[in-house]
Amino acid sequence: GENVEQHPSTLSVQEGDSAVIKCTYSDSASNYFPWYKQELGKGPQLIIDIRSNVGEKKDQRIAVTLNKTAKHFSLHITETQPEDSAVYFCAAQSLRDDKIIFGKGTRLHILP
Amino acid sequence: SQTIHQWPATLVQPVGSPLSLECTVEGTSNPNLYWYRQAAGRGLQLLFYSVGIGQISSEVPQNLSASRPQDRQFILSSKKLLLSDSGFYLCAWSQAGADNEQFFGPGTRLTVL
């Protein structure tokens, strides 16, 4: 089955700088890659996603890139702000079933 | 619009007691439903998912079970809780089929003492 690895587990970034979180997946049949943000005590919420027919997608300060050959995908947050502090999860879904497999998460701290 | 509810929000139970967590979805029909557990400082572990009434797939063998008695109701149960069952339990739904966003509920914080 699918396996998603996420790095780093913790990331501290100065406010205004950029943050990058990287993930790899194992199943070449995966074609949908969402990113979720989880604030303390709440359920995760989708912030951006990318499908396998696209290499990059951007939404204001957030961008995702996908390298299908290498089975890598990354989240980029530019001009970080205090409200970006949260846990971020990458995930991958295969065409084989309706399950989304999540990475272990990255705790992002934005330093003042 | 669609909404997802979970209750209770917080639960403290003794070891060996039973468990019943409920999740309901409004505003959609025939959703896929999921139960996840999130242990402290760890990722999201898929426990069960369901693509229809009475159809449950178990991802991790353990002392938990799930049932889907109605189209938009998903229940997580245990006959006897273990200390290791403590965690944050999240229910989620998505439209049927692949490539669809999962929407998470607010979660239940379970502490087993």
Coordinates of N, CA and C in Angstrom, one line a residue, chain B residues 3-94:
Chain B
T3 N -22.0 19.8 6.8 CA -21.4 20.0 8.1 C -21.2 18.6 8.7
I4 N -20.1 18.5 9.5 CA -19.8 17.2 10.2 C -19.8 17.4 11.7
H5 N -20.4 16.6 12.4 CA -20.5 16.7 13.9 C -19.8 15.5 14.5
Q6 N -19.2 15.7 15.6 CA -18.7 14.6 16.5 C -19.0 14.9 17.9
W7 N -19.3 13.9 18.6 CA -19.5 14.0 20.1 C -19.2 12.7 20.8
P8 N -18.8 12.8 22.0 CA -18.6 14.0 22.7 C -17.3 14.7 22.3
A9 N -17.1 15.9 22.7 CA -15.8 16.7 22.4 C -14.7 16.2 23.2
T10 N -15.0 15.8 24.5 CA -13.9 15.3 25.4 C -14.5 14.2 26.2
L11 N -13.7 13.2 26.5 CA -14.1 12.0 27.2 C -13.0 11.5 28.0
V12 N -13.3 11.2 29.3 CA -12.3 10.5 30.2 C -13.0 9.2 30.7
Q13 N -12.3 8.1 30.4 CA -12.9 6.8 30.7 C -11.8 5.9 31.4
P14 N -12.3 5.1 32.3 CA -11.4 4.1 32.9 C -11.0 3.0 32.0
V15 N -9.8 2.4 32.2 CA -9.4 1.2 31.5 C -10.5 0.1 31.7
G16 N -10.8 -0.6 30.6 CA -11.8 -1.7 30.7 C -13.2 -1.3 30.4
S17 N -13.5 0.0 30.4 CA -14.8 0.5 30.1 C -15.1 0.5 28.6
P18 N -16.4 0.5 28.2 CA -16.8 0.6 26.8 C -16.7 2.0 26.3
L19 N -16.7 2.1 24.9 CA -16.6 3.3 24.3 C -17.6 3.4 23.1
S20 N -18.2 4.6 22.9 CA -19.0 4.8 21.8 C -18.8 6.3 21.4
L21 N -18.2 6.5 20.2 CA -18.1 7.9 19.7 C -18.9 8.0 18.4
E22 N -19.6 9.1 18.3 CA -20.5 9.2 17.2 C -20.1 10.4 16.2
C23 N -20.4 10.1 15.0 CA -20.1 11.1 13.9 C -21.3 11.2 13.0
T24 N -21.7 12.4 12.7 CA -22.8 12.5 11.7 C -22.5 13.6 10.7
V25 N -23.0 13.4 9.5 CA -22.7 14.4 8.4 C -24.1 14.9 7.9
E26 N -24.1 16.2 7.7 CA -25.4 16.8 7.1 C -25.1 17.4 5.8
G27 N -26.1 17.4 4.9 CA -26.0 18.2 3.7 C -25.4 17.4 2.5
T28 N -25.3 16.1 2.7 CA -24.8 15.3 1.6 C -25.3 13.9 1.7
S29 N -25.3 13.1 0.6 CA -25.8 11.8 0.7 C -24.7 10.8 0.2
N30 N -24.7 9.6 0.7 CA -23.8 8.5 0.3 C -22.3 9.0 0.4
P31 N -21.9 9.6 1.5 CA -20.5 10.0 1.6 C -19.6 8.8 2.0
N32 N -18.4 9.0 1.7 CA -17.4 8.1 2.3 C -17.1 8.6 3.7
L33 N -17.0 7.7 4.6 CA -16.7 8.1 6.0 C -15.5 7.5 6.6
Y34 N -14.8 8.2 7.4 CA -13.5 7.7 7.9 C -13.3 8.0 9.4
W35 N -12.7 7.1 10.1 CA -12.2 7.4 11.5 C -10.7 7.3 11.5
Y36 N -10.1 8.4 12.1 CA -8.7 8.5 12.3 C -8.4 8.6 13.8
R37 N -7.2 8.2 14.2 CA -6.7 8.5 15.5 C -5.4 9.2 15.4
Q38 N -5.3 10.2 16.3 CA -4.1 11.0 16.3 C -3.5 11.0 17.7
A39 N -2.4 10.2 17.9 CA -1.8 10.2 19.2 C -1.0 11.4 19.4
A40 N -0.7 11.8 20.7 CA 0.0 13.0 21.0 C 1.3 13.2 20.2
G41 N 1.4 14.3 19.4 CA 2.6 14.5 18.7 C 2.8 13.6 17.5
R42 N 1.8 12.9 17.1 CA 2.0 12.0 15.9 C 1.0 12.3 14.8
G43 N 1.1 11.6 13.8 CA 0.3 11.8 12.6 C -1.1 11.2 12.7
L44 N -1.8 11.2 11.5 CA -3.1 10.7 11.5 C -3.1 9.2 11.0
Q45 N -3.6 8.4 11.9 CA -3.7 6.9 11.6 C -5.1 6.6 11.2
L46 N -5.3 6.1 10.0 CA -6.6 5.7 9.5 C -7.0 4.4 10.2
L47 N -8.1 4.4 10.9 CA -8.6 3.2 11.6 C -9.6 2.4 10.8
F48 N -10.6 3.1 10.3 CA -11.7 2.5 9.5 C -12.2 3.5 8.4
Y49 N -12.7 2.9 7.4 CA -13.4 3.7 6.4 C -14.6 2.9 5.8
S50 N -15.6 3.7 5.3 CA -16.8 3.1 4.9 C -17.3 3.8 3.6
V51 N -17.6 3.0 2.6 CA -18.1 3.6 1.4 C -19.6 3.5 1.3
G52 N -20.3 2.8 2.3 CA -21.7 2.7 2.3 C -22.3 2.1 3.5
I53 N -23.6 2.1 3.7 CA -24.2 1.5 4.9 C -23.8 0.1 5.1
G54 N -23.3 -0.2 6.3 CA -22.9 -1.6 6.6 C -21.6 -2.1 6.0
Q55 N -20.9 -1.2 5.2 CA -19.6 -1.5 4.6 C -18.5 -0.8 5.4
I56 N -17.7 -1.6 6.1 CA -16.7 -1.1 6.9 C -15.4 -1.8 6.5
S57 N -14.3 -1.0 6.3 CA -13.0 -1.6 6.1 C -12.1 -1.2 7.3
S58 N -11.4 -2.2 7.8 CA -10.6 -2.0 9.0 C -9.1 -1.9 8.5
E59 N -8.5 -0.9 8.9 CA -7.1 -0.7 8.5 C -6.1 -1.2 9.5
V60 N -6.4 -1.2 10.8 CA -5.5 -1.6 11.8 C -6.2 -2.5 12.8
P61 N -5.7 -3.7 12.9 CA -6.3 -4.7 13.9 C -6.1 -4.2 15.3
Q62 N -7.2 -4.1 16.1 CA -7.1 -3.6 17.4 C -8.4 -3.9 18.1
N63 N -8.6 -3.3 19.3 CA -9.8 -3.6 20.1 C -10.9 -2.6 19.7
L64 N -10.8 -1.9 18.7 CA -11.9 -0.9 18.3 C -12.7 -1.5 17.1
S65 N -13.9 -1.1 17.0 CA -14.8 -1.5 15.9 C -15.5 -0.3 15.4
A66 N -16.1 -0.4 14.2 CA -16.8 0.7 13.6 C -18.1 0.2 13.0
S67 N -19.2 1.0 13.0 CA -20.4 0.7 12.4 C -21.0 1.9 11.7
R68 N -21.8 1.6 10.7 CA -22.5 2.6 9.9 C -23.9 2.2 9.8
P69 N -24.7 2.5 10.8 CA -26.1 2.1 10.8 C -27.0 2.9 9.9
Q70 N -26.6 4.1 9.6 CA -27.3 5.0 8.6 C -26.3 5.6 7.7
D71 N -26.9 6.2 6.6 CA -26.0 6.7 5.5 C -25.0 7.7 6.0
R72 N -25.4 8.6 6.9 CA -24.6 9.7 7.3 C -24.2 9.6 8.8
Q73 N -24.2 8.4 9.3 CA -23.8 8.2 10.7 C -22.7 7.1 10.8
F74 N -21.7 7.4 11.6 CA -20.5 6.5 11.7 C -20.2 6.5 13.2
I75 N -20.1 5.3 13.7 CA -19.8 5.1 15.1 C -18.6 4.3 15.4
L76 N -17.8 4.8 16.3 CA -16.6 4.1 16.7 C -16.8 3.5 18.1
S77 N -16.5 2.2 18.3 CA -16.8 1.5 19.5 C -15.7 0.7 20.0
S78 N -15.8 0.4 21.3 CA -14.9 -0.6 22.0 C -15.6 -1.2 23.1
K79 N -15.3 -2.5 23.3 CA -16.0 -3.2 24.5 C -15.2 -2.9 25.7
K80 N -13.8 -2.9 25.6 CA -13.0 -2.7 26.7 C -11.8 -1.8 26.3
L81 N -11.8 -0.6 26.9 CA -10.7 0.4 26.5 C -9.4 0.0 27.1
L82 N -8.3 0.3 26.4 CA -6.9 0.1 26.9 C -6.3 1.5 27.1
L83 N -5.2 1.6 27.9 CA -4.6 2.9 28.1 C -4.1 3.4 26.7
S84 N -3.7 2.5 25.8 CA -3.1 2.9 24.5 C -4.2 3.5 23.6
D85 N -5.5 3.4 24.0 CA -6.5 4.0 23.2 C -6.7 5.5 23.3
S86 N -6.0 6.0 24.3 CA -6.0 7.5 24.5 C -5.5 8.2 23.2
G87 N -6.2 9.3 22.9 CA -5.8 10.0 21.7 C -6.9 11.0 21.2
F88 N -6.6 11.6 20.1 CA -7.6 12.5 19.5 C -8.2 11.8 18.3
Y89 N -9.5 11.6 18.3 CA -10.2 10.8 17.3 C -10.9 11.7 16.4
L90 N -10.6 11.6 15.1 CA -11.2 12.4 14.1 C -12.0 11.6 13.1
C91 N -13.2 12.2 12.8 CA -14.1 11.6 11.8 C -14.0 12.5 10.6
A92 N -14.0 11.9 9.4 CA -14.0 12.7 8.2 C -14.9 12.2 7.2
W93 N -15.3 13.0 6.2 CA -16.1 12.5 5.1 C -15.6 13.1 3.8
S94 N -15.9 12.4 2.7 CA -15.6 12.9 1.4 C -16.7 12.4 0.4

